[in-house]
Amino acid sequence: MAMSEPVPLCVLGLGLIGGSLLRRAAVDRPAWGWSPGERTRSAARADGFQVTGSLPDALAAAVAQDALIVLAAPWPAFDELLTAVAAGAPETRLTDVASVKVPVAELVSQRAPAARYIGGHPMAGTSHSGWAAGSAELFSGAAWVTTLDEDSDPDVWADVAELALAAGSRVVPAEAGPHDAAVARISHLPHLLALTLAQVAADGSPLAMALAAGSFADGTRVAGTRPELIRAMCEANADALVPALDDALGLLGVARASLASTGSLAKLTEAGHAARLRYDRRADGLTPITLTGPDLLEQLLSVGALGGHVSAVDRSAGLSATGWTPPLDPD
Amino acid sequence: MAMSEPVPLCVLGLGLIGGSLLRRAAVDRPAWGWSPGERTRSAARADGFQVTGSLPDALAAAVAQDALIVLAAPWPAFDELLTAVAAGAPETRLTDVASVKVPVAELVSQRAPAARYIGGHPMAGTSHSGWAAGSAELFSGAAWVTTLDEDSDPDVWADVAELALAAGSRVVPAEAGPHDAAVARISHLPHLLALTLAQVAADGSPLAMALAAGSFADGTRVAGTRPELIRAMCEANADALVPALDDALGLLGVARASLASTGSLAKLTEAGHAARLRYDRRADGLTPITLTGPDLLEQLLSVGALGGHVSAVDRSAGLSATGWTPPLDPD
């Protein structure tokens, strides 16, 4: 395979994310999938995709074509899948699409230690699930986090980054721990607050439900996601989610005490509003950056930690990446 | 004025809600506004509306035309406005558009006890404010709560209901206390949770802000509202908001303990998801209903408490209302 050819893709698990990934990858490269579900396989084949119910066959094809294997099954299946990968494709290029990254990295190092692993978290989704809900366009405009450390394989990082970029995502490099802490605050905590809000309203009067609209509808939207998916995501990130939840409980507790004693919500309203404005303005002032050289992975991690991202990868003369970064701190 | 003629409208305060109301009312009836702001008056006049900076003049016109007066200024101005109403138009038909109803009803009974008052809360808005943000279409499709008790004047209720229906709203009759308890849960609590979520994310890493999207954007949208507006709304409803906040803190605290000890979020995810489904299905099974007779106000309150609403008012042979109600409890 020439460096400029997209890496072939072997997708293990064909739900919303895996199914969308297979659709997108098949546009520009050899791509095949494995699913344990007969109905999923039939549906995917009917849509014109190459799928198998045999995990050894899927892995043998990955070895034969030097493919990138993507773990796209639910997290509880990872243990079994990684054991199979270690047996059938031990030194494979490997990534995944799970929403929590520290537990995956730990399990990979235990079950498939020779695999050249780069973590992946495409931050795209809908409240639907399964093959039928997928789309080749699902990742367009999304952040696709790639988790790595300084011992990772830069070529495999480039494989994953190119896959994400081809799918229309921006690539955010991060270490696994900071990634998990970040998504606890911006994805998992929002789910817990949405579930709580829905229940507090439903525990009120029928009048409350009849009047609910705007702020309630927005604030509870993700409570419509299947509860087993929310549980799987949040429970797997318990170590990072508990501190985020404690921060929320602390802020709400202080606001409650202030409202009940002095009648004032000044502190929460001002700080929360300012925080939301920071979000609205987070893309202001991003400047272009080019990263290259032997410490490329270190540079990537620095840019990601600042809130920057990668928008292109070039392998024509060594490996380099271009992207956008917030202004460096002048201090 | 014949019964079939829309009641003339005197709007005190020309911000987002008052300005939108003046625009809509002027379509089908005599309507004028008062504003203390020179720039607001100029803008409204330039748009072709009749406005004055003299409160006594606005009130004298209301008496002369037997108008419905609408308090549409911010809540802190109500005390002064009601004192002026008691002096200039003591027995007027009176309503308001404030989002909290018990404190308004109490203040009306103190400052303008002879006014024929029906509380109003059109549940429409945007994150913008001021005359320029208004629109005659603002109320279309919204719930417009009318608060009353069994001693209220049915004819004034009908005036307010017809105004709301003409603006495209559905009319929800309620007592003031249950209204305030309901909006604490479905409007004010969502604002506090949104502000909290925004701050917890901003207190995380720059990476967290860079990855924030979907669930965070939805969950914090209303934190973008001007903090002084959120404060005014929530602080005025402290008596109902503190218990709602306590319910939220209780659910989150239990979930936190369960996540930290057993790793499970089963209870919150299942109950919260079921609650959101109840919201999605709240309009299922509504059946048509006609209300009439001497206990009309009592019937209206029953329908509103069940989660129903009024969609038409008829004054041709006595006063009757038609609308929609959830199925009555078979017990």
XYZ file of C-alpha atoms in Angstrom:
662
model
C 0.000 0.000 0.000
C 1.401 3.357 -0.971
C 1.418 5.972 1.778
C -1.150 8.047 -0.063
C -3.726 5.221 -0.283
C -6.355 5.284 2.458
C -5.891 2.408 4.884
C -8.407 -0.451 4.466
C -10.947 -0.601 7.282
C -12.275 -3.537 9.296
C -15.257 -2.433 11.412
C -16.225 -4.689 14.325
C -19.811 -3.877 15.251
C -22.353 -2.257 12.936
C -24.597 -0.105 15.117
C -25.118 3.617 14.581
C -21.434 4.581 14.721
C -19.898 1.420 13.209
C -22.510 1.304 10.488
C -21.976 4.957 9.627
C -18.227 4.420 9.567
C -18.489 1.442 7.205
C -20.698 3.461 4.859
C -18.242 6.375 4.834
C -15.070 4.275 4.572
C -16.442 2.251 1.653
C -16.519 5.483 -0.368
C -12.729 5.708 -0.679
C -11.157 2.422 0.488
C -11.621 -1.333 0.926
C -13.905 -1.716 3.952
C -15.783 -4.599 5.538
C -17.667 -5.197 8.732
C -18.424 -7.865 11.283
C -21.663 -8.133 13.208
C -22.960 -10.923 15.460
C -26.522 -9.976 14.475
C -28.131 -11.841 11.582
C -30.638 -9.043 10.929
C -27.933 -6.393 10.980
C -25.834 -8.399 8.494
C -28.811 -8.869 6.177
C -29.653 -5.185 6.263
C -26.048 -4.137 5.634
C -25.658 -6.628 2.771
C -28.927 -5.440 1.257
C -27.447 -1.928 1.335
C -24.454 -3.224 -0.664
C -21.792 -3.595 2.033
C -19.377 -6.441 2.676
C -20.115 -8.008 6.066
C -19.440 -11.277 7.814
C -20.675 -13.068 10.914
C -17.259 -14.705 11.377
C -14.894 -12.716 13.557
C -11.843 -14.850 12.563
C -12.609 -14.209 8.891
C -12.886 -10.468 9.457
C -9.582 -10.423 11.351
C -7.789 -12.610 8.784
C -8.784 -10.135 6.084
C -7.429 -7.320 8.255
C -4.058 -9.057 8.531
C -3.976 -9.835 4.796
C -4.695 -6.207 3.844
C -2.802 -4.504 6.715
C -6.091 -2.860 7.661
C -7.048 -0.577 10.511
C -9.406 -2.453 12.852
C -12.116 -0.389 14.542
C -13.781 -1.620 17.720
C -17.315 -0.282 17.206
C -19.281 -2.727 19.342
C -20.702 -1.769 22.746
C -18.068 -1.503 25.492
C -19.116 -4.733 27.287
C -18.072 -6.680 24.150
C -14.563 -5.187 24.026
C -12.987 -7.825 26.284
C -14.018 -10.663 23.998
C -13.177 -8.726 20.838
C -9.705 -7.788 22.051
C -8.977 -11.400 23.006
C -9.908 -12.377 19.447
C -7.768 -9.560 18.005
C -4.772 -10.715 20.078
C -5.219 -14.210 18.665
C -6.008 -13.355 15.050
C -4.343 -10.003 14.355
C -1.969 -9.337 17.272
C 0.070 -6.501 15.753
C -2.785 -4.805 13.946
C -3.417 -1.097 13.617
C -6.280 -0.595 16.066
C -8.720 2.102 17.062
C -12.190 2.290 18.615
C -15.165 4.635 18.871
C -16.078 4.335 22.558
C -16.981 7.503 24.430
C -14.656 6.773 27.380
C -10.962 6.233 26.712
C -8.988 5.325 29.855
C -10.749 1.975 30.407
C -10.313 1.064 26.723
C -6.598 1.891 26.737
C -6.143 -0.190 29.889
C -8.012 -3.153 28.428
C -6.081 -2.969 25.152
C -2.772 -3.008 27.026
C -3.945 -6.108 28.925
C -5.628 -8.108 26.180
C -3.843 -7.047 22.976
C -0.551 -5.474 24.100
C 1.123 -5.780 20.684
C -1.659 -3.943 18.864
C -0.726 -0.474 17.587
C -3.615 1.316 19.290
C -4.846 4.900 18.955
C -8.059 5.672 20.828
C -10.900 7.274 18.935
C -14.073 9.108 19.936
C -16.100 10.549 17.078
C -18.432 12.950 18.904
C -21.396 12.420 16.623
C -24.679 10.673 17.196
C -28.412 10.880 17.167
C -30.961 9.632 19.660
C -31.521 6.628 17.340
C -29.377 3.527 17.168
C -28.675 0.470 15.004
C -27.571 -0.057 11.409
C -30.671 1.555 9.917
C -30.007 4.832 11.746
C -26.508 5.186 10.271
C -25.322 7.587 7.593
C -22.044 8.245 5.807
C -22.574 11.920 6.705
C -22.881 11.346 10.453
C -19.375 12.605 11.253
C -19.476 15.740 9.142
C -18.649 18.806 11.237
C -18.035 16.827 14.425
C -15.014 16.645 16.705
C -13.229 13.269 16.456
C -10.958 12.855 19.429
C -7.843 10.753 18.908
C -6.255 9.622 22.161
C -2.563 8.836 22.311
C 0.520 9.192 24.421
C 4.132 9.851 23.546
C 4.752 6.128 22.931
C 1.980 5.827 20.342
C 2.704 4.987 16.693
C 2.532 8.238 14.641
C 1.651 6.331 11.466
C -1.395 4.737 13.080
C -2.400 8.125 14.484
C -2.190 9.447 10.912
C -4.370 6.540 9.692
C -7.068 7.378 12.217
C -6.748 11.118 11.632
C -7.070 10.707 7.862
C -10.139 8.506 8.330
C -11.745 11.157 10.541
C -10.809 14.017 8.208
C -12.149 12.121 5.176
C -15.430 11.761 7.099
C -15.607 15.533 7.557
C -14.596 15.700 11.228
C -11.965 17.870 12.870
C -9.331 15.850 14.728
C -8.685 16.662 18.390
C -5.555 14.995 19.847
C -5.702 14.305 23.593
C -4.436 12.042 26.309
C -7.012 9.537 27.515
C -7.344 10.908 31.062
C -7.996 14.547 30.109
C -10.421 13.327 27.429
C -12.459 11.404 29.990
C -12.471 14.362 32.388
C -13.637 16.664 29.585
C -16.494 14.471 28.334
C -17.672 13.925 31.918
C -18.325 17.684 32.042
C -19.659 18.354 28.558
C -21.460 15.121 27.694
C -22.108 12.829 30.658
C -23.109 15.463 33.209
C -25.577 17.028 30.716
C -27.271 13.638 30.466
C -27.630 13.331 34.250
C -29.008 16.873 34.538
C -31.475 16.225 31.702
C -32.720 13.039 33.377
C -33.060 14.849 36.702
C -34.952 17.770 35.184
C -37.370 15.442 33.397
C -38.114 13.610 36.611
C -38.558 16.735 38.752
C -41.086 18.064 36.223
C -42.941 14.760 35.962
C -43.098 14.592 39.770
C -44.931 17.930 39.689
C -48.536 18.477 38.600
C -50.129 17.565 35.249
C -50.212 21.359 34.804
C -46.397 21.389 34.873
C -46.165 18.840 32.062
C -48.805 20.733 30.062
C -46.837 23.999 30.342
C -43.424 22.483 29.621
C -41.831 23.795 26.428
C -38.718 25.782 25.398
C -36.259 25.594 28.269
C -37.636 22.254 29.469
C -37.623 20.679 26.006
C -34.021 21.747 25.372
C -32.866 20.846 28.856
C -34.298 17.310 28.693
C -33.701 16.413 25.044
C -30.937 13.893 25.716
C -33.082 12.177 28.360
C -34.862 10.733 25.311
C -31.787 8.625 24.522
C -32.181 4.933 25.366
C -31.420 4.619 29.097
C -29.105 1.616 28.610
C -26.913 3.707 26.288
C -26.755 6.566 28.796
C -25.913 4.128 31.584
C -23.181 2.377 29.610
C -21.538 5.695 28.726
C -21.809 7.350 32.143
C -21.056 4.316 34.291
C -17.897 3.530 32.296
C -16.678 7.044 33.117
C -17.617 7.006 36.798
C -14.116 8.012 37.935
C -14.311 11.304 36.028
C -18.063 11.785 36.342
C -18.261 11.726 40.148
C -16.031 14.831 40.531
C -17.985 16.660 37.804
C -21.234 15.746 39.557
C -19.787 16.985 42.841
C -18.945 20.315 41.229
C -22.533 20.608 39.972
C -23.970 19.633 43.368
C -21.703 22.189 45.016
C -22.779 25.060 42.752
C -26.466 24.159 43.040
C -26.209 23.760 46.805
C -24.649 27.200 47.192
C -27.308 28.712 44.916
C -30.070 26.986 46.899
C -28.712 28.317 50.194
C -28.387 31.823 48.796
C -31.887 31.786 47.283
C -33.453 30.502 50.494
C -31.571 32.881 52.804
C -30.986 36.156 50.951
C -33.231 35.584 47.940
C -30.333 36.177 45.558
C -29.130 34.114 42.609
C -26.558 36.708 41.540
C -23.501 34.469 41.756
C -24.827 31.525 39.747
C -26.549 33.624 37.097
C -23.500 35.789 36.427
C -20.890 33.015 36.416
C -23.096 30.638 34.411
C -23.942 33.273 31.821
C -20.264 34.225 31.438
C -19.410 30.536 30.998
C -21.978 30.122 28.252
C -20.564 33.193 26.468
C -17.105 31.590 26.614
C -18.586 28.596 24.827
C -20.208 30.771 22.168
C -16.881 32.486 21.552
C -14.594 29.452 21.804
C -13.673 29.481 18.120
C -12.732 33.193 18.142
C -9.060 33.859 17.622
C -8.015 30.394 16.471
C -4.851 30.713 14.389
C -3.341 28.302 11.842
C -0.517 26.052 12.976
C 1.758 23.467 11.332
C 3.212 20.614 13.364
C 6.114 18.445 12.249
C 9.326 16.845 13.465
C 10.305 14.011 15.782
C 8.210 15.335 18.687
C 5.049 15.521 16.580
C 2.941 13.556 19.073
C 3.955 15.875 21.898
C 3.039 18.895 19.770
C -0.315 17.341 18.875
C -1.117 16.788 22.549
C -0.194 20.396 23.371
C -2.489 21.787 20.683
C -5.380 19.550 21.759
C -4.955 20.473 25.424
C -5.216 24.169 24.504
C -8.489 23.594 22.665
C -7.063 23.362 19.136
C -7.533 20.766 16.436
C -5.994 19.220 13.313
C -7.560 19.863 9.911
C -5.106 18.105 7.563
C -2.384 15.477 7.607
C 0.471 15.327 5.089
C 2.688 12.239 4.662
C 4.502 13.383 1.529
C 7.751 14.381 3.288
C 7.713 12.774 6.691
C 4.566 13.244 8.711
C 3.132 16.685 9.381
C -0.209 18.050 10.504
C -1.832 21.415 10.046
C -4.628 22.801 12.136
C -5.887 25.579 14.368
C -4.929 26.588 17.864
C -6.064 29.224 20.342
C -3.502 31.947 21.008
C -0.677 30.707 23.214
C -0.657 32.182 26.699
C 1.620 35.280 26.513
C 3.156 34.459 29.913
C -68.943 48.152 23.053
C -70.803 45.123 21.761
C -69.825 41.796 23.316
C -68.375 40.608 20.033
C -65.979 43.544 19.704
C -62.432 42.839 20.951
C -61.675 44.813 24.105
C -59.396 47.848 23.586
C -55.913 47.311 25.004
C -53.670 49.589 27.072
C -50.174 48.106 27.331
C -47.942 49.422 30.115
C -44.344 48.625 29.182
C -43.094 47.971 25.664
C -40.300 45.423 25.970
C -40.281 42.091 24.162
C -43.623 40.877 25.507
C -45.446 44.222 25.807
C -44.181 45.340 22.406
C -45.269 42.100 20.793
C -48.664 42.365 22.443
C -49.208 45.937 21.220
C -48.294 44.878 17.684
C -50.726 41.936 17.781
C -53.570 43.794 19.498
C -53.415 46.686 17.034
C -54.393 44.235 14.284
C -57.963 43.839 15.508
C -58.719 46.506 18.152
C -57.895 49.966 19.487
C -54.542 49.598 21.244
C -51.992 51.961 22.741
C -48.916 51.720 24.867
C -47.003 53.539 27.569
C -43.252 53.441 27.978
C -40.955 55.494 30.214
C -38.182 55.179 27.625
C -37.814 57.914 25.035
C -35.979 55.627 22.587
C -38.577 52.899 22.956
C -41.368 55.405 22.291
C -39.605 56.773 19.223
C -39.031 53.295 17.820
C -42.632 52.241 18.453
C -44.010 55.450 16.910
C -41.746 54.988 13.891
C -43.275 51.539 13.507
C -46.735 53.156 13.413
C -48.029 52.524 16.937
C -49.774 54.841 19.349
C -47.613 55.373 22.426
C -47.303 57.887 25.210
C -44.795 58.743 27.919
C -47.601 59.930 30.216
C -48.988 57.221 32.457
C -52.037 59.317 33.504
C -52.894 59.877 29.837
C -52.630 56.149 29.071
C -54.860 55.323 32.049
C -57.410 58.044 31.246
C -57.777 56.571 27.764
C -58.287 53.161 29.336
C -61.137 54.488 31.478
C -62.692 56.332 28.540
C -62.658 53.228 26.318
C -63.294 50.613 29.050
C -60.016 48.998 28.021
C -58.125 46.036 29.376
C -54.901 47.277 30.975
C -51.863 44.990 30.684
C -48.950 45.309 33.104
C -46.036 44.451 30.803
C -43.209 46.275 32.575
C -40.563 44.431 34.615
C -41.844 43.171 37.981
C -39.961 45.759 40.076
C -42.077 48.485 38.395
C -45.409 46.859 39.287
C -45.736 48.558 42.673
C -45.552 52.034 41.150
C -47.770 51.095 38.198
C -50.474 49.599 40.390
C -50.518 52.673 42.598
C -51.078 54.751 39.456
C -53.796 52.359 38.249
C -55.593 52.620 41.604
C -55.551 56.418 41.272
C -56.379 56.737 37.581
C -58.399 53.646 36.660
C -59.377 51.970 39.936
C -62.043 49.583 38.608
C -60.308 48.704 35.380
C -60.106 45.329 33.701
C -56.525 44.319 34.464
C -54.053 41.618 33.493
C -50.283 41.215 33.340
C -47.621 39.126 31.624
C -45.235 38.354 34.496
C -43.855 34.831 34.771
C -44.689 34.479 38.495
C -48.287 34.946 39.604
C -48.720 34.727 43.405
C -46.677 37.868 44.159
C -48.544 39.817 41.452
C -51.957 38.743 42.739
C -50.940 39.758 46.267
C -49.659 43.138 45.147
C -52.785 43.815 43.064
C -55.002 43.049 46.052
C -52.972 45.503 48.147
C -52.444 48.354 45.703
C -55.458 48.188 43.364
C -58.076 46.120 45.209
C -60.988 47.320 43.051
C -59.340 46.322 39.783
C -60.930 43.349 38.021
C -57.716 41.341 37.748
C -56.969 38.124 35.854
C -53.328 37.040 35.913
C -51.622 36.278 32.619
C -48.448 34.483 31.629
C -47.873 34.108 27.908
C -45.159 31.437 27.782
C -43.379 32.844 24.776
C -40.049 34.557 24.454
C -36.670 34.643 22.828
C -33.244 35.259 24.301
C -33.514 38.831 22.986
C -35.334 41.695 24.663
C -36.659 45.197 24.010
C -39.123 46.713 21.553
C -37.031 45.853 18.491
C -37.073 42.127 19.342
C -40.881 41.993 19.403
C -43.217 40.441 16.867
C -46.978 40.132 16.470
C -46.364 36.406 15.920
C -44.501 35.834 19.179
C -47.444 34.160 20.926
C -48.419 31.817 18.129
C -48.503 28.214 19.335
C -47.604 29.087 22.921
C -49.405 28.363 26.168
C -50.906 31.502 27.716
C -51.729 30.851 31.341
C -54.643 32.789 32.804
C -54.673 32.762 36.592
C -57.909 33.199 38.484
C -59.862 32.012 41.463
C -63.543 31.399 41.997
C -64.122 35.074 42.856
C -62.657 36.350 39.585
C -64.766 38.190 37.007
C -65.669 35.736 34.201
C -66.050 38.565 31.677
C -62.516 39.813 32.284
C -61.248 36.229 32.057
C -62.987 36.042 28.677
C -61.339 39.327 27.606
C -57.886 37.951 28.415
C -58.655 34.552 26.895
C -59.903 36.115 23.655
C -56.777 38.278 23.459
C -54.562 35.199 23.891
C -56.565 33.126 21.406
C -56.475 35.931 18.834
C -52.683 35.925 19.234
C -52.579 32.205 18.408
C -51.991 30.887 21.925
C -53.842 28.146 23.764
C -55.331 29.304 27.054
C -54.471 27.385 30.219
C -56.600 28.316 33.264
C -54.869 27.843 36.628
C -54.758 29.087 40.181
C -51.768 31.288 40.913
C -50.074 28.937 43.412
C -50.121 25.814 41.232
C -48.943 27.954 38.292
C -45.910 29.139 40.237
C -45.097 25.604 41.392
C -45.352 24.340 37.808
C -43.131 27.001 36.232
C -40.548 26.522 38.980
C -40.148 22.967 37.693
C -40.405 23.454 33.947
C -38.914 26.915 33.435
C -36.963 28.248 36.418
C -35.175 25.034 37.414
C -34.063 24.478 33.784
C -32.392 27.885 33.894
C -30.498 27.054 37.098
C -29.365 23.695 35.718
C -28.231 25.324 32.465
C -26.204 27.935 34.359
C -24.650 25.233 36.534
C -23.737 23.041 33.579
C -22.121 25.957 31.746
C -20.003 26.778 34.767
C -18.924 23.181 35.476
C -17.752 22.843 31.870
C -15.954 26.187 31.883
C -14.254 25.208 35.144
C -12.807 22.183 33.310
C -10.029 22.225 30.727
C -9.877 24.196 27.457
C -10.239 20.733 25.899
C -13.688 20.425 27.526
C -14.875 23.693 25.972
C -13.429 22.665 22.599
C -15.319 19.354 22.655
C -18.616 20.794 23.892
C -21.463 20.409 21.402
C -24.862 18.625 21.183
C -25.897 17.765 24.724
C -23.935 20.682 26.206
C -25.265 23.216 23.696
C -28.870 22.142 24.310
C -28.424 21.877 28.059
C -26.961 25.388 28.394
C -28.945 27.307 25.755
C -31.011 29.311 28.240
C -27.853 30.288 30.152
C -27.408 32.697 27.228
C -30.391 34.739 28.447
C -29.432 38.024 30.135
C -28.581 37.153 33.751
C -30.679 39.991 35.185
C -33.770 38.569 33.446
C -33.078 35.081 34.810
C -32.543 36.508 38.283
C -35.729 38.578 38.223
C -37.790 35.568 37.136
C -36.254 32.994 39.471
C -35.867 35.183 42.546
C -39.496 36.312 42.353
C -40.509 32.647 42.518
C -38.135 31.636 45.316
C -40.929 30.106 47.412
C -41.742 27.555 44.701
C -38.237 27.253 43.289
C -36.493 26.170 46.497
C -38.575 22.962 46.804
C -38.036 22.164 43.109
C -34.308 22.723 43.554
C -34.353 20.459 46.603
C -35.997 17.721 44.551
C -33.269 18.060 41.922
C -30.507 18.054 44.545
C -32.063 14.974 46.118
C -32.203 13.004 42.869
C -28.677 14.028 41.885
C -27.335 13.250 45.347
C -28.826 9.759 45.293
C -27.443 9.184 41.785
C -24.010 10.405 42.882
C -23.973 8.056 45.864
C -25.072 5.122 43.741
C -22.509 5.835 41.019
C -19.677 6.201 43.531
C -20.601 3.116 45.560
C -22.112 0.522 43.220
C -21.247 2.122 39.885
C -24.919 2.099 38.844
C -27.086 4.859 37.419
C -30.024 2.541 36.769
C -32.577 4.398 38.874
C -32.004 7.898 37.500
C -31.672 6.815 33.874
C -34.846 4.754 33.887
C -37.029 7.225 35.781
C -35.691 10.224 33.871
C -36.169 8.575 30.500
C -39.733 7.541 31.391
C -40.446 11.115 32.480
C -39.202 12.523 29.183
C -41.425 10.034 27.299
C -44.417 11.287 29.335
C -43.593 14.775 28.086
C -43.356 13.616 24.473
C -46.757 11.944 24.790
C -48.508 14.612 26.857
C -50.877 15.615 24.071
C -51.957 12.028 23.349
C -55.572 11.285 24.185
C -56.767 14.860 24.681
C -60.521 14.966 24.097
C -62.779 17.917 23.251
C -64.731 19.505 26.055
C -67.305 22.312 26.382
C -67.608 24.308 29.593
C -70.577 26.491 30.487
C -72.876 27.402 33.338
C -72.642 29.323 36.604
C -69.633 27.338 37.846
C -67.640 28.046 34.672
C -64.569 29.317 36.540
C -64.467 26.176 38.676
C -64.687 24.021 35.560
C -61.924 25.995 33.882
C -59.646 25.471 36.876
C -60.359 21.725 36.861
C -59.481 21.385 33.182
C -56.272 23.377 33.599
C -55.187 21.358 36.640
C -55.576 18.156 34.634
C -53.317 19.485 31.863
C -56.046 20.673 29.486
C -56.592 24.004 27.766
C -59.176 26.291 26.188
C -59.192 26.825 22.436
C -62.285 29.021 21.954
C -64.573 31.333 23.908
C -68.182 32.031 22.969
C -70.187 34.931 24.431
C -73.194 34.673 22.138
C -75.493 32.983 24.676
C -73.973 33.448 28.092
C -70.291 32.615 28.387
C -68.931 29.246 27.333
C -65.514 27.841 26.517
C -64.449 24.888 24.417
C -61.131 23.140 24.645
C -59.238 19.933 25.196
C -58.758 17.848 28.305
C -56.854 14.668 29.164
C -59.100 11.706 29.957
C -60.692 12.034 33.392
C -59.390 9.607 35.983
C -61.734 6.568 35.833
C -61.753 6.236 39.631
